Coordinates of C-alpha atoms in Angstrom, one line a residue:
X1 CA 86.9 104.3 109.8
X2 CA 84.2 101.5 109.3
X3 CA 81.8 102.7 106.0
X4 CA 78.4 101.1 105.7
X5 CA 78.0 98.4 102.8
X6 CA 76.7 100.8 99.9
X7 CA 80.1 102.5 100.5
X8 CA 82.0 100.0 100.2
X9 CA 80.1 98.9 97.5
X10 CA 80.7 101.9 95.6
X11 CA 84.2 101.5 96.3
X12 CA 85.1 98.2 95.2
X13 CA 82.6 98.9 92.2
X14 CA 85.3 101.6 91.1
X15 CA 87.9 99.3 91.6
X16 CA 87.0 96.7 89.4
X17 CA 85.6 99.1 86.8
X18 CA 88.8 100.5 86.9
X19 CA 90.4 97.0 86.0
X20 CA 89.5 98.0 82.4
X21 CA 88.6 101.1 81.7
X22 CA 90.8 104.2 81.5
X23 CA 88.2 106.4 83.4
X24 CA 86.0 105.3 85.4
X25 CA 82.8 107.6 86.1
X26 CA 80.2 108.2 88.5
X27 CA 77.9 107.0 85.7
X28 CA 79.9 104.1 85.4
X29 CA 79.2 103.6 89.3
X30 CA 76.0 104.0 89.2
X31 CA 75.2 101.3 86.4
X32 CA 77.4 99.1 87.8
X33 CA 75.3 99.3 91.2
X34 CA 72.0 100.0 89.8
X35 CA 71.3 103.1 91.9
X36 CA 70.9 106.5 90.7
X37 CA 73.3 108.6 89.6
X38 CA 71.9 111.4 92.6
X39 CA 72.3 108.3 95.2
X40 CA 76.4 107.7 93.6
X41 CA 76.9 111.2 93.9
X42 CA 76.3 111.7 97.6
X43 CA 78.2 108.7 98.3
X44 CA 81.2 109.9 96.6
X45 CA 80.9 112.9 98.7
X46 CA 81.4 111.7 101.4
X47 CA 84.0 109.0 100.1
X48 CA 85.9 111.8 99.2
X49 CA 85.6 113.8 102.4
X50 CA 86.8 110.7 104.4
X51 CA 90.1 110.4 101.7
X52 CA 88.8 107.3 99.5
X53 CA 88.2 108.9 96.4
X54 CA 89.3 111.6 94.3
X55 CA 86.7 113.3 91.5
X56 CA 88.4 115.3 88.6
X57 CA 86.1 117.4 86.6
X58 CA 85.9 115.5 83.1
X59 CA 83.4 117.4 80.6
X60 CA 79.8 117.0 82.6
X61 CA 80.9 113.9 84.2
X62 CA 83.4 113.2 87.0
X63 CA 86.3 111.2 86.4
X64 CA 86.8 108.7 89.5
X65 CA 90.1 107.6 91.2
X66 CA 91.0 105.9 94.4
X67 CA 93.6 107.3 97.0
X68 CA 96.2 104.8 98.8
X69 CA 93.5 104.2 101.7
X70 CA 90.5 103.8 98.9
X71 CA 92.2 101.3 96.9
X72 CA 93.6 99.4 99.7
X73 CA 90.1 98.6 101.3
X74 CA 88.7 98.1 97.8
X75 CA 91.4 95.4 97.2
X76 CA 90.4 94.0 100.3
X77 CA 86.3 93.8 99.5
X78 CA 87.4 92.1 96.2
X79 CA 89.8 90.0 97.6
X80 CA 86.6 88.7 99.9
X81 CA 84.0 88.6 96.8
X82 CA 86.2 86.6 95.1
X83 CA 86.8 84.2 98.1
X84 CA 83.3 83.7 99.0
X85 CA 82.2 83.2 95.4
X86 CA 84.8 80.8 94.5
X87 CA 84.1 78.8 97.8
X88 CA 80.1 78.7 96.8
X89 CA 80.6 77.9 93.3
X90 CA 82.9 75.6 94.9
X91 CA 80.2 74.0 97.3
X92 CA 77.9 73.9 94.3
X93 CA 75.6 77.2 94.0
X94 CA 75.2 78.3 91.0
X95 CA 77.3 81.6 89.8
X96 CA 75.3 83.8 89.5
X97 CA 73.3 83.0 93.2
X98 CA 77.3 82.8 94.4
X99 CA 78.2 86.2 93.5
X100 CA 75.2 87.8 94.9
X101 CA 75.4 86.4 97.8
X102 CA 79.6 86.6 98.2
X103 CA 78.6 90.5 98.0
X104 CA 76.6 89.9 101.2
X105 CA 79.3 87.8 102.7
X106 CA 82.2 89.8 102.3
X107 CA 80.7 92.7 104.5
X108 CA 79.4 90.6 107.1
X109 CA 82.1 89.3 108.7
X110 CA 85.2 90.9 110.8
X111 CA 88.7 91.1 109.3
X112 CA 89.7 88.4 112.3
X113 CA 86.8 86.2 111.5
X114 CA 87.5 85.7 107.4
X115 CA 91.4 85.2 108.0
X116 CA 90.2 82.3 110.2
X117 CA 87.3 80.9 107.4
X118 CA 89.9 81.7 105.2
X119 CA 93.1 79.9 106.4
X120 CA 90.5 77.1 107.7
X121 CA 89.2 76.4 104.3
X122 CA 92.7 76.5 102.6
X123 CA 93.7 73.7 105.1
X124 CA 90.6 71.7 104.0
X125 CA 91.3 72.1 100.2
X126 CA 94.9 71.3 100.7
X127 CA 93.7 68.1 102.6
X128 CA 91.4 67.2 99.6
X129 CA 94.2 67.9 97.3
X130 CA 97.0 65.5 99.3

């Protein structure tokens, strides 16, 4: 199932949130994305109707976790982000221009497409490198 960008957004946000913080919240989401915490909570709806996300009631706020499926595209998204910004900051932009722009990046292109940048762009580094 293909989600639109401010899902997946709000996926790989929890994801890297959750790289160091015990509990992750929808508050936490919603800072992190600068929306509103209304906006966070309809996407997590329906992230959690489709299986990407579990909410546990935590006091007044929910406590966020990702399912198998959830965290596996999330992993993916980062695993993007980081390529694209690495490869800009690597091409000269500055970092923060590179990650704002890797977040465009990483949802624009097909899975089939960024293997091939991807594998094409090792090859060049590793010819630099020899």
């Amino acid at each position: 199932m293909a989600l639109n960008r401010t899902k997946e957004d709000c996926l790989e946000s929890i994801y890297v949130l959750a790289q160091t913080r015990k509990i992750v919240r929808s508050v936490d989401v919603a800072n992190s994305l600068g929306i509103t915490k209304p906006s966070v909570s309809v996407m997590l709806r329906s992230l959690e109707e489709d299986g990407f996300v579990i909410k546990a009631p935590q006091s007044e706020l929910f406590e966020l976790t990702l399912t198998e499926k959830g965290r596996a595209l999330a992993e993916q998204l980062y695993e993007r982000h980081c390529f694209f910004q690495d490869l800009l900051i690597w091409a000269g932009v500055q970092r923060e221009t590179a990650d704002q722009e890797a977040c465009a990046l990483e949802h624009a292109l097909s899975h089939e497409s960024f293997d091939l940048v991807r594998a094409a762009v090792n090859r060049q580094k590793e010819l630099s490198a020899g």
